[in-house]
Coordinates of C-alpha atoms in Angstrom, one line a residue:
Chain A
X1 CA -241.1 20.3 66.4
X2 CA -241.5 22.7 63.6
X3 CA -245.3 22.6 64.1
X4 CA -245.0 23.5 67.8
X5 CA -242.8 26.5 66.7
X6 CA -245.3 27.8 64.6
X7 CA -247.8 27.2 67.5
X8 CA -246.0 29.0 69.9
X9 CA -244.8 31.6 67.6
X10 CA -248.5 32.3 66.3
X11 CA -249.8 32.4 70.3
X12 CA -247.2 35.6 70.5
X13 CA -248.7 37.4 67.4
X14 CA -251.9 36.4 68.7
X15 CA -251.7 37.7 72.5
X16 CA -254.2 40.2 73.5
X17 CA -253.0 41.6 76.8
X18 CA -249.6 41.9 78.1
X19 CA -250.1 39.3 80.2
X20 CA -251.0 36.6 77.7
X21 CA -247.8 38.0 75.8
X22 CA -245.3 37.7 78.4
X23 CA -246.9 34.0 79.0
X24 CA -246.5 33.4 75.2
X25 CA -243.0 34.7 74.8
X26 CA -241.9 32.8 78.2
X27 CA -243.4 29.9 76.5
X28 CA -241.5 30.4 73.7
X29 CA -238.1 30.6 75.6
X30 CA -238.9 27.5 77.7
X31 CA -239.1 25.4 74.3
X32 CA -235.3 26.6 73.3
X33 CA -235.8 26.0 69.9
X34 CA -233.4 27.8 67.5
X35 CA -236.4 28.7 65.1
X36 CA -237.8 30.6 68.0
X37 CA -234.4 33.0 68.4
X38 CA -235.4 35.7 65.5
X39 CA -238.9 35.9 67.5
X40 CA -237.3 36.3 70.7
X41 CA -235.0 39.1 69.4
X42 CA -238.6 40.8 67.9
X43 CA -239.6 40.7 71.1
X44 CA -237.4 42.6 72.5
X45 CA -239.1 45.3 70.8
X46 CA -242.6 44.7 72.3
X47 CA -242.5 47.8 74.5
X48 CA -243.2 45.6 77.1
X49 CA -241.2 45.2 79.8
X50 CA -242.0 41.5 81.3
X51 CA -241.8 40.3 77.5
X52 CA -238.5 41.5 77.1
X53 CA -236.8 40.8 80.0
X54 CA -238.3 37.2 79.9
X55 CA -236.9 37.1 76.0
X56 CA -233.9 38.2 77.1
X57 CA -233.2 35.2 79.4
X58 CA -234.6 33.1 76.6
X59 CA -231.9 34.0 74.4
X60 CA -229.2 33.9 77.0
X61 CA -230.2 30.3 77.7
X62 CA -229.9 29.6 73.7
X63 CA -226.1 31.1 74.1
X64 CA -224.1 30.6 71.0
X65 CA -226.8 29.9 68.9
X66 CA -228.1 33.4 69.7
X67 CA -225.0 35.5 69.1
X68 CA -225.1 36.1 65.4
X69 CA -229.0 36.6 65.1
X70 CA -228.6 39.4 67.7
X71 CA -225.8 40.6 66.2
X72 CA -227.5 41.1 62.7
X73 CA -230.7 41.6 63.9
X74 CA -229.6 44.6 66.5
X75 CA -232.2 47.5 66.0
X76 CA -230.3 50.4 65.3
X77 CA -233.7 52.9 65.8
X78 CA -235.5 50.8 68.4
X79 CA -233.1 52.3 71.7
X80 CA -235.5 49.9 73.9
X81 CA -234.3 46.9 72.2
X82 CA -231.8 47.5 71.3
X83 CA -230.8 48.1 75.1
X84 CA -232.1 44.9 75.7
X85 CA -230.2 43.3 73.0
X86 CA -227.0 44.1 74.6
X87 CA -227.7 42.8 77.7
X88 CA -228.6 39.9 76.1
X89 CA -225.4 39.9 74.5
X90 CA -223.2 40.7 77.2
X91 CA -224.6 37.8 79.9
X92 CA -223.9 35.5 76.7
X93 CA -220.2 36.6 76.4
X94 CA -219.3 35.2 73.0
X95 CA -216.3 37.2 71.9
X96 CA -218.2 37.8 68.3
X97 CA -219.9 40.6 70.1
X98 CA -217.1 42.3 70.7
X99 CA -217.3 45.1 68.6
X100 CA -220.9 46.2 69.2
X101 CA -220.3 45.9 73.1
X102 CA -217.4 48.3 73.1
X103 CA -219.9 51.0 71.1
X104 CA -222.0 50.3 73.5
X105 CA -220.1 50.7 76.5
X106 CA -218.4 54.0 74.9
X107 CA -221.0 55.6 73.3
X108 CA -224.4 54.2 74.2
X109 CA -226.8 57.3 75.7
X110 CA -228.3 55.3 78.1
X111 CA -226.1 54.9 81.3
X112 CA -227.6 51.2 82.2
X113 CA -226.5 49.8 78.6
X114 CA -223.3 51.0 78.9
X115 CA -222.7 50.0 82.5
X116 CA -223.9 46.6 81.1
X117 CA -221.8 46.6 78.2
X118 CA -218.8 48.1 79.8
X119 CA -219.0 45.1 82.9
X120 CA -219.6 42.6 80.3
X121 CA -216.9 43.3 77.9
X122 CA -214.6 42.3 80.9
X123 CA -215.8 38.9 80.8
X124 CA -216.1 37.9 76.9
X125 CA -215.0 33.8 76.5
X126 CA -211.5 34.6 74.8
X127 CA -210.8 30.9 74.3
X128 CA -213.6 31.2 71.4
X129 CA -211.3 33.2 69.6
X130 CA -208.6 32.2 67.1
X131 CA -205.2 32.2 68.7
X132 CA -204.2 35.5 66.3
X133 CA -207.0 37.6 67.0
X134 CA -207.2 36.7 70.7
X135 CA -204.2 39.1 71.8
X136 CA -205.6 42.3 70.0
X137 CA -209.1 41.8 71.2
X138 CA -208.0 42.0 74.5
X139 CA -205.9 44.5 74.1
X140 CA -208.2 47.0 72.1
X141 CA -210.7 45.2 75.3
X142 CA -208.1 47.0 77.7
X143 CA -207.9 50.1 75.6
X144 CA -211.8 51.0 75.6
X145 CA -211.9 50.4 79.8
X146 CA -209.3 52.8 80.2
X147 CA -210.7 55.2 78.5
X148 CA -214.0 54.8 79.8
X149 CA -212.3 55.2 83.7
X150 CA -212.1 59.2 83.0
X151 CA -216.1 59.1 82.3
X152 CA -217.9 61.9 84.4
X153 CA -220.7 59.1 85.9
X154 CA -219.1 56.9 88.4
X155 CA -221.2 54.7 88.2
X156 CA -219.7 54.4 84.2
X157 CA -216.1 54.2 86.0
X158 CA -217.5 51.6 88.2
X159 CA -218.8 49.4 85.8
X160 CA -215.3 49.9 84.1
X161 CA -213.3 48.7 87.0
X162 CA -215.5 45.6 87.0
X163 CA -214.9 44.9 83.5
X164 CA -210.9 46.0 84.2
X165 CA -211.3 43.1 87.1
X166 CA -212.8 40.4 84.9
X167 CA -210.3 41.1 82.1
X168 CA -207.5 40.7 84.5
X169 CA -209.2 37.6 85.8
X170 CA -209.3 36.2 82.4
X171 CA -205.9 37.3 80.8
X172 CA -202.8 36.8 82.9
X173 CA -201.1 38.5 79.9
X174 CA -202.5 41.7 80.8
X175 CA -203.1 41.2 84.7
X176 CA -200.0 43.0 85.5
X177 CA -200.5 46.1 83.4
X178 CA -204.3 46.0 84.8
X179 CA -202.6 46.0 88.4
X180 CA -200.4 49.1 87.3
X181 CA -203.7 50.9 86.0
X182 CA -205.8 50.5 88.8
X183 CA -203.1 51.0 91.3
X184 CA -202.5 54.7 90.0
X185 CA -205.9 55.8 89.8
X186 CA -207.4 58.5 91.6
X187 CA -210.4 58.8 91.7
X188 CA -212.9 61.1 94.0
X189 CA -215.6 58.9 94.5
X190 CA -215.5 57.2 97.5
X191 CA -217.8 54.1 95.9
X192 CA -215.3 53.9 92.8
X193 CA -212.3 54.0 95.0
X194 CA -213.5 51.1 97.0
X195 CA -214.1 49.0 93.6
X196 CA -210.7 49.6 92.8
X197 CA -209.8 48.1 95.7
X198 CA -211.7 45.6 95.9
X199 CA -210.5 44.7 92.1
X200 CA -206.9 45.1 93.6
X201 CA -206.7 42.7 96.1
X202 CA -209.1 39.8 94.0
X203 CA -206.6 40.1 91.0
X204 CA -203.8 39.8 93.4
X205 CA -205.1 36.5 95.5
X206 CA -205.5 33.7 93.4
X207 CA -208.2 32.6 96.0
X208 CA -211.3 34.4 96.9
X209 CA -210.8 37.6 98.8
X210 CA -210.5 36.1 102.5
X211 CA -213.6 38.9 103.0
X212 CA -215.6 38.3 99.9
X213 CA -218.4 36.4 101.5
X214 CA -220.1 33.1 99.6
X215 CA -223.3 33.0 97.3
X216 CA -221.4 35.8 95.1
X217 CA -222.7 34.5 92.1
X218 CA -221.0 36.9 89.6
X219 CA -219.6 34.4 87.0
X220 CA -216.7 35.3 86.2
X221 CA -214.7 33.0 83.3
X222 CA -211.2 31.8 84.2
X223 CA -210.3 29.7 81.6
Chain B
X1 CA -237.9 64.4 98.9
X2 CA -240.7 65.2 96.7
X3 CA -240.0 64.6 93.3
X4 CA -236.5 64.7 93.3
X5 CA -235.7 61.1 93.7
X6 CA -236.0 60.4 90.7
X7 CA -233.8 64.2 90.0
X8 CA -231.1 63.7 91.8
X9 CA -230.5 59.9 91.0
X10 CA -230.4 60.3 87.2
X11 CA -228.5 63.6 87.7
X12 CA -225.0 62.6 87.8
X13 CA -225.5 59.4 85.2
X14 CA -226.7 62.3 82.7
X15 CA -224.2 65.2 83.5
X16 CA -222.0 64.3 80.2
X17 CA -225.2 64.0 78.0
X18 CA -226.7 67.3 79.1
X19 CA -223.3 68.8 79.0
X20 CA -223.2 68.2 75.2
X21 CA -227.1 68.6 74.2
X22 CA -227.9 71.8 75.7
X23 CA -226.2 75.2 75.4
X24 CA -222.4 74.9 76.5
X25 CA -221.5 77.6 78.6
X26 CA -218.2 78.5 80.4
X27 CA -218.4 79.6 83.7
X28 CA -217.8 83.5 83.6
X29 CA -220.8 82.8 80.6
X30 CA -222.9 81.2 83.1
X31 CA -222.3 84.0 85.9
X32 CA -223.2 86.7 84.2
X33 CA -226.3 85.2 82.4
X34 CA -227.5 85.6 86.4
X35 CA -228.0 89.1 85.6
X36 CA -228.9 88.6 81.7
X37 CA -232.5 90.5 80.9
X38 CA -234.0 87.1 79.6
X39 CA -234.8 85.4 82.5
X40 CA -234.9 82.6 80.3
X41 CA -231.2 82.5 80.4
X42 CA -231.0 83.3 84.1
X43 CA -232.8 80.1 85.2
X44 CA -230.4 78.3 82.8
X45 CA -227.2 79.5 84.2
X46 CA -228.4 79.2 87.9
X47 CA -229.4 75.2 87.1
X48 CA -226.2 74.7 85.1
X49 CA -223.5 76.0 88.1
X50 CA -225.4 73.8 90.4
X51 CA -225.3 70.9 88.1
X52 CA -221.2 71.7 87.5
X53 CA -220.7 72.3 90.8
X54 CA -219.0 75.1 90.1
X55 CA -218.0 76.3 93.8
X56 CA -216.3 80.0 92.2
X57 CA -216.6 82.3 95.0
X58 CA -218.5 84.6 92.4
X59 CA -220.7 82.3 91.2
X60 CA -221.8 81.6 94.8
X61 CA -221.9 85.1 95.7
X62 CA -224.2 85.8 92.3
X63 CA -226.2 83.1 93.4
X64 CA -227.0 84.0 97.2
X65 CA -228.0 87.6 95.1
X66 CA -230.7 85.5 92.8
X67 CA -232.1 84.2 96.1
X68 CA -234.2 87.7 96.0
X69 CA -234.9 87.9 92.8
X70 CA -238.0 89.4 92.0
X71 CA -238.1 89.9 88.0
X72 CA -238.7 86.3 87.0
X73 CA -242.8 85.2 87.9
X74 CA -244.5 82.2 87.3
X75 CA -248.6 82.9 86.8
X76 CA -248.9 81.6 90.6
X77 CA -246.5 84.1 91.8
X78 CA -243.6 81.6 92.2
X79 CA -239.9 82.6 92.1
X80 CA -238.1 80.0 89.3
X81 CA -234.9 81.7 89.7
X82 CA -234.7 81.9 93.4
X83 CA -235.9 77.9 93.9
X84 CA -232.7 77.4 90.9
X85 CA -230.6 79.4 93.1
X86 CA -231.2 77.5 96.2
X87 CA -231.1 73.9 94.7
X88 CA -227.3 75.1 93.3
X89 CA -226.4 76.6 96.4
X90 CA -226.8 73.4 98.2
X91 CA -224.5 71.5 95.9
X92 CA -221.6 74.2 95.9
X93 CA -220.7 73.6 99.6
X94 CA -220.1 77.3 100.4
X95 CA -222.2 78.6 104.0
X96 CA -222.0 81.7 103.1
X97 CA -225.4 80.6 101.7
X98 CA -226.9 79.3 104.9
X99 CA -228.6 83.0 105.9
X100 CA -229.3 83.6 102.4
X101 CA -231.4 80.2 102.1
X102 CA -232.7 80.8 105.8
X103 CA -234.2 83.6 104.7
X104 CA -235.6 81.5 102.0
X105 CA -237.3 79.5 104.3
X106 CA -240.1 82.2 104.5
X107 CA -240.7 82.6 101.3
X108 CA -244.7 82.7 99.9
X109 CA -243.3 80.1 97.4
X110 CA -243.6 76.9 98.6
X111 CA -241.1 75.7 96.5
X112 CA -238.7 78.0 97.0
X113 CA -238.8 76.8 100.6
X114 CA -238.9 73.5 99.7
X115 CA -235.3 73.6 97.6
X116 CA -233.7 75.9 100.9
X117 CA -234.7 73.0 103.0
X118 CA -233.0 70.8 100.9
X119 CA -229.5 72.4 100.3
X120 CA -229.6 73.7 104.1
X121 CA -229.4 69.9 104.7
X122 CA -226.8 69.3 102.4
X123 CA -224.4 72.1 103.7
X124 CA -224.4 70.7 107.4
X125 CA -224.2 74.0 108.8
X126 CA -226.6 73.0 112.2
X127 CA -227.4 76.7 112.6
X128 CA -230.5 76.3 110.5
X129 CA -231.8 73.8 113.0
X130 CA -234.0 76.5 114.9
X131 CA -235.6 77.7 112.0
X132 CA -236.5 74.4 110.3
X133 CA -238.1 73.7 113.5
X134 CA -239.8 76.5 113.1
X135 CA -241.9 75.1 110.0
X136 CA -242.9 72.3 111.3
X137 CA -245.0 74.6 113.9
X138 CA -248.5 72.5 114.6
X139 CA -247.0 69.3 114.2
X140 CA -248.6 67.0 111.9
X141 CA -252.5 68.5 112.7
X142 CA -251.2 71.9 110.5
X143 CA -249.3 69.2 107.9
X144 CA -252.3 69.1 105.6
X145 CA -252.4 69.7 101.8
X146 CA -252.9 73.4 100.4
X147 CA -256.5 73.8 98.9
X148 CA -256.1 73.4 95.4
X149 CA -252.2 73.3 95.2
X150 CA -250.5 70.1 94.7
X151 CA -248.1 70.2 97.9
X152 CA -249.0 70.6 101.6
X153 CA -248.5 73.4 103.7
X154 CA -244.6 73.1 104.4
X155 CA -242.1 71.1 102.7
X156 CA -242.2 68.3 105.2
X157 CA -240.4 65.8 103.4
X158 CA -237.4 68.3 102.9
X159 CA -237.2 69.7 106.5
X160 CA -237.5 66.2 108.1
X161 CA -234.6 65.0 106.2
X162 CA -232.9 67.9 106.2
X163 CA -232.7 68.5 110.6
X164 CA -231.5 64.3 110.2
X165 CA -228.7 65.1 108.1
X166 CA -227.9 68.3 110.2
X167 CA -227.5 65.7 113.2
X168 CA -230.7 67.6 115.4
X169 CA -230.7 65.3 118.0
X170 CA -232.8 68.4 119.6
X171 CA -235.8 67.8 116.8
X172 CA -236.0 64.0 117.7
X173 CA -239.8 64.7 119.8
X174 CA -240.7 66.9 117.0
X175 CA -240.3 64.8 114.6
X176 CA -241.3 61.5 116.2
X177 CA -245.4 62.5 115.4
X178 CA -244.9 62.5 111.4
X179 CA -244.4 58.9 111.0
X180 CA -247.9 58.8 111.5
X181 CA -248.6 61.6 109.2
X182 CA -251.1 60.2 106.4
X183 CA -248.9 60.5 103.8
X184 CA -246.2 57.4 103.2
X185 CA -243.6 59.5 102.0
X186 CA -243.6 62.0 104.5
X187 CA -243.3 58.9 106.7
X188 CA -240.7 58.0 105.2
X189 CA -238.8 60.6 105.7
X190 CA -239.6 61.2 109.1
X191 CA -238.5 57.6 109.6
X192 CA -235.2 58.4 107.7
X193 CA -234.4 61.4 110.0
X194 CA -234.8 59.3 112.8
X195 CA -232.7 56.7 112.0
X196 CA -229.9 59.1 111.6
X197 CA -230.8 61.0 114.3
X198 CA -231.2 57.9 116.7
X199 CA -229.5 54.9 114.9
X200 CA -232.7 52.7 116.5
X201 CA -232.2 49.8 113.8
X202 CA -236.3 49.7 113.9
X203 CA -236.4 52.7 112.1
X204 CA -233.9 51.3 109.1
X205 CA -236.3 48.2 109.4
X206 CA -239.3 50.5 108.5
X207 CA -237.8 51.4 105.6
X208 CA -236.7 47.7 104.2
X209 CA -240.7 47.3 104.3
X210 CA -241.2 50.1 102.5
X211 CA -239.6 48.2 99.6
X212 CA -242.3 46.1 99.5
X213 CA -245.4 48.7 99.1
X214 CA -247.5 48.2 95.9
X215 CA -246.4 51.6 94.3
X216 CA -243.4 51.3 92.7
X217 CA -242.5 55.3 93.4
X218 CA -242.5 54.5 97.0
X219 CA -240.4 52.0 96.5
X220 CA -238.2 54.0 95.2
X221 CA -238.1 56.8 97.8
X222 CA -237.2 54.1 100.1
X223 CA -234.2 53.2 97.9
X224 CA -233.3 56.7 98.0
X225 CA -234.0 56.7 102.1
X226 CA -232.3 53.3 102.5
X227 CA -228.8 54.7 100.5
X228 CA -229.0 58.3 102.2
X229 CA -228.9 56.4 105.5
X230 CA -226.5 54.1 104.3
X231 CA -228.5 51.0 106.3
X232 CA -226.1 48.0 105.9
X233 CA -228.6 45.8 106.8
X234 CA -230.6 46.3 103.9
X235 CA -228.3 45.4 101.4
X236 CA -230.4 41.9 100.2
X237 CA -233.7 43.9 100.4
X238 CA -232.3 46.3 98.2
X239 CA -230.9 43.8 95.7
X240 CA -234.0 42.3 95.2
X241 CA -236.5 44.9 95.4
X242 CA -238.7 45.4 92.7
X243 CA -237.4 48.0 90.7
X244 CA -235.3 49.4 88.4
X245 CA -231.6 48.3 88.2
X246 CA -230.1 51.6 88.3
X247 CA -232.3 52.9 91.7
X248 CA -230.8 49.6 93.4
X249 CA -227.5 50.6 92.3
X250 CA -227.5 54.2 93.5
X251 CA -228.9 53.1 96.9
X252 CA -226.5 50.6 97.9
X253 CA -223.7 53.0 96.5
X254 CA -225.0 55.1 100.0
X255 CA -224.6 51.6 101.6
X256 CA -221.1 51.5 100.6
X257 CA -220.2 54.6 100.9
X258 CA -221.2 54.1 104.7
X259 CA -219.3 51.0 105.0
X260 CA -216.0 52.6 104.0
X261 CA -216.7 56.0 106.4
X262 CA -216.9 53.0 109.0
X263 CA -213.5 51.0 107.9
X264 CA -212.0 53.4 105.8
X265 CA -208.5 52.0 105.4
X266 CA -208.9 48.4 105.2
X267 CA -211.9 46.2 103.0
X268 CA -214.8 45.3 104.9
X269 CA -217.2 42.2 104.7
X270 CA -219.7 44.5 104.6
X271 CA -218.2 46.7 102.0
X272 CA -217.3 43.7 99.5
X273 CA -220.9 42.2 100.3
X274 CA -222.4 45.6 99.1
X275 CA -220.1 45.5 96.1
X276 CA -220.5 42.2 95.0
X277 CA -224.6 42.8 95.0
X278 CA -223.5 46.3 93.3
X279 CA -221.7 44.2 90.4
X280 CA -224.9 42.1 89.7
X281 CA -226.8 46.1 89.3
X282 CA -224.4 46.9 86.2

């Protein structure tokens, strides 16, 4: 194995067109060897596009194994990557990234990384925390959303009532304060008002929304 | 629109940034910076009320005077302050603009008329219609690029969606000729204007294959066409089209947005459709 790492690692630092290098990295992530994680995270940092994005679906298929790597190896002054890194991060969902997603869904300059880091916050796999620190993640989960609902870009406030949604889905305990927060918003936009509605009446129905139609594929966890 | 796809979609995302980065003003600031001596400063404060939509009768009225301003020049004898002026006019929603940016509409600067034609169609004040008409005199034989300028001889793009916002069910013969103009985007909107104007689902259907040109700016003016319109039927093409997440986002936000203006008190299929392909955009 560890000579097939090395193979496919060396055909990346090798590639001579961005062709040949989103063909190496996707080669790379096909293999899902852990070795080949800290590579994948470098090449989220290619300045290519294809690379990255296929990188980024290489890592999400690694899942846990992936988390603290990113985590540690999160480029603070590459914003491309770094962009890219949350997303990766987010579609994993392993409650260790809390802290750098709710940054990112507060603070991050880039609108598409927060609206993916505010949406994906809302779905985190609580279970994989410890029974004591579940309760205040959620909550300080619940906190940042709220906030984030009075942000000027709706489509920010949007991708909050998502997350809002998905945290209500995954944590009865906080479903009926979610209910009371989303039921007293007002907001002007037409769009965001919808969502809220939309969040309404799926936290309220335990089954599907009778007008949500099939092939939704937004996973949402419901431990 | 020309280039102000790209503008306007990014516009709202970036308000809070922008806010903070460049020079804060306050509103009675920003109004009389309209009449500052450094033109610099005027341009500024005539970009930043449109961008905080700040509908002050006196910023408006400030604004309708910058429409014939005559101190700030460019080298090619364009008017920056008047073209700032007429983009913020549109957004404040006050017609006491409408003769003001009429007027515009004759203006030597091409993209002075270019950014009338524009708010005229976002105020939705129909008594423009005539002289919109007016500029697409010649039909599409006179629609041909200005020798050594970058833009052709009217704003087409502008005025064609502008008279199907307005609802010129009058224009629809006019306009019918510039789908075959040579240039896609002025298709485009042509196409656009007459989907509004006609609701003929062939004209939505253009568009959808307009997502599927090679050039990935096109593309995205059909986003921007496809969520002005509000075509429900789109809403897969648009998912999946080849672009950036954020364009897909903003266009099916239009689709939405129509869905609700059609079922506005109860939860459509179509609206939670649009939605749940919105969700997989964030």
């Amino acid at each position: 194995m560890s000579t097939s790492l090395a193979t496919l690692i060396a055909d990346i630092d090798r590639a001579d067109s961005p062709e040949r290098l989103i063909a190496a990295v996707q080669a790379l992530a096909a293999a899902r060897l852990e070795g080949g994680i800290p590579t994948l995270i470098r090449a989220l940092g290619f300045n290519n596009p294809g690379a990255a994005v296929t990188a980024v679906k290489g890592l999400v298929q690694m899942g846990e194994a992936a988390v603290m790597p990113l985590l540690t190896l999160l480029d603070d002054y590459n914003y491309g990557a770094r962009a890219y890194a949350i997303r990766a991060l987010a579609a994993i969902a392993d409650p260790r990234a809390l802290d750098v997603l709710l940054s990112a869904a507060e603070a991050d300059f880039a609108p598409s990384v927060r609206r993916a880091a505010t949406k994906g916050v809302g779905q985190l796999l609580w279970l994989k925390l410890a029974d004591s620190e579940r309760a205040i993640a959620q909550s300080r989960t619940y906190d940042t959303l709220v906030r984030i609902l009075d942000d000027a870009d709706w489509s920010i406030r949007y991708a909050a009532i998502a997350g809002l949604q998905a945290l209500g889905q995954s944590t009865p305990d906080l479903q009926p304060q979610i209910l009371e927060t989303l039921r007293t918003l007002a907001d002007s936009d037409i769009a965001v008002q919808a969502r809220v509605q939309w969040a309404i009446a799926t936290l309220q129905s335990p089954q599907p929304v009778p007008n949500s139609f099939p092939g939704s594929q937004t996973p949402i966890p419901n431990p | 629109m020309l280039d102000g796809t790209s503008e306007t979609q990014f516009e709202e995302s970036t308000a809070v940034s922008e806010a903070t980065g460049a020079e804060a003003l306050t509103v009675e600031q920003a109004i009389a910076n309209l009449s500052h001596p450094d033109t610099s400063l005027r341009y500024y404060a005539a970009w930043w009320l449109g961008k905080f939509r700040v509908s002050d009768p006196a910023a408006v009225d400030a604004l309708i005077a910058a429409l014939r301003d005559e101190s700030d020049r460019t080298e090619l004898g364009g008017y920056p302050l008047r073209r700032n002026a007429a983009r913020a006019l549109g957004k404040l929603g006050d017609c006491r603009a409408v003769p003001g940016l009429m007027e515009c509409l004759g203006c030597e600067d091409f993209y002075v008329r270019e950014s009338a034609a524009q708010s005229l169609g976002m105020l939705g004040d129909a008594s423009c219609v005539p002289a919109l008409l007016g500029l697409l005199a010649g039909g599409v034989a006179a629609a041909i690029k200005v020798p050594g300028r970058p833009h052709l001889a009217q704003p087409y793009e502008a005025i064609l969606e502008a008279l199907g916002a307005l609802g010129a069910v009058e224009a629809v013969e006019v306009i019918r000729p510039f789908v075959e103009h040579p240039l896609q985007r002025v298709q485009y909107s042509a196409v656009r204007a007459l989907y509004q104007l006609t609701e003929d689902a062939a004209y939505g259907d253009r568009l959808v294959a307009a997502l599927q040109s090679d050039d990935i700016n096109l593309r995205r003016v059909a986003l921007s066409d496809l969520g002005a319109v509000g075509y429900l039927p789109a809403a897969e093409a648009i998912a999946t089209a080849a672009t950036e997440n954020s364009f897909k986002l903003f266009s099916l936000k239009g689709l939405l947005e129509r869905a609700m203006r059609q079922s506005p008190h109860s939860l459509s299929a179509d609206a939670v459709k649009v939605m749940t392909l919105m969700d997989e955009m964030l």
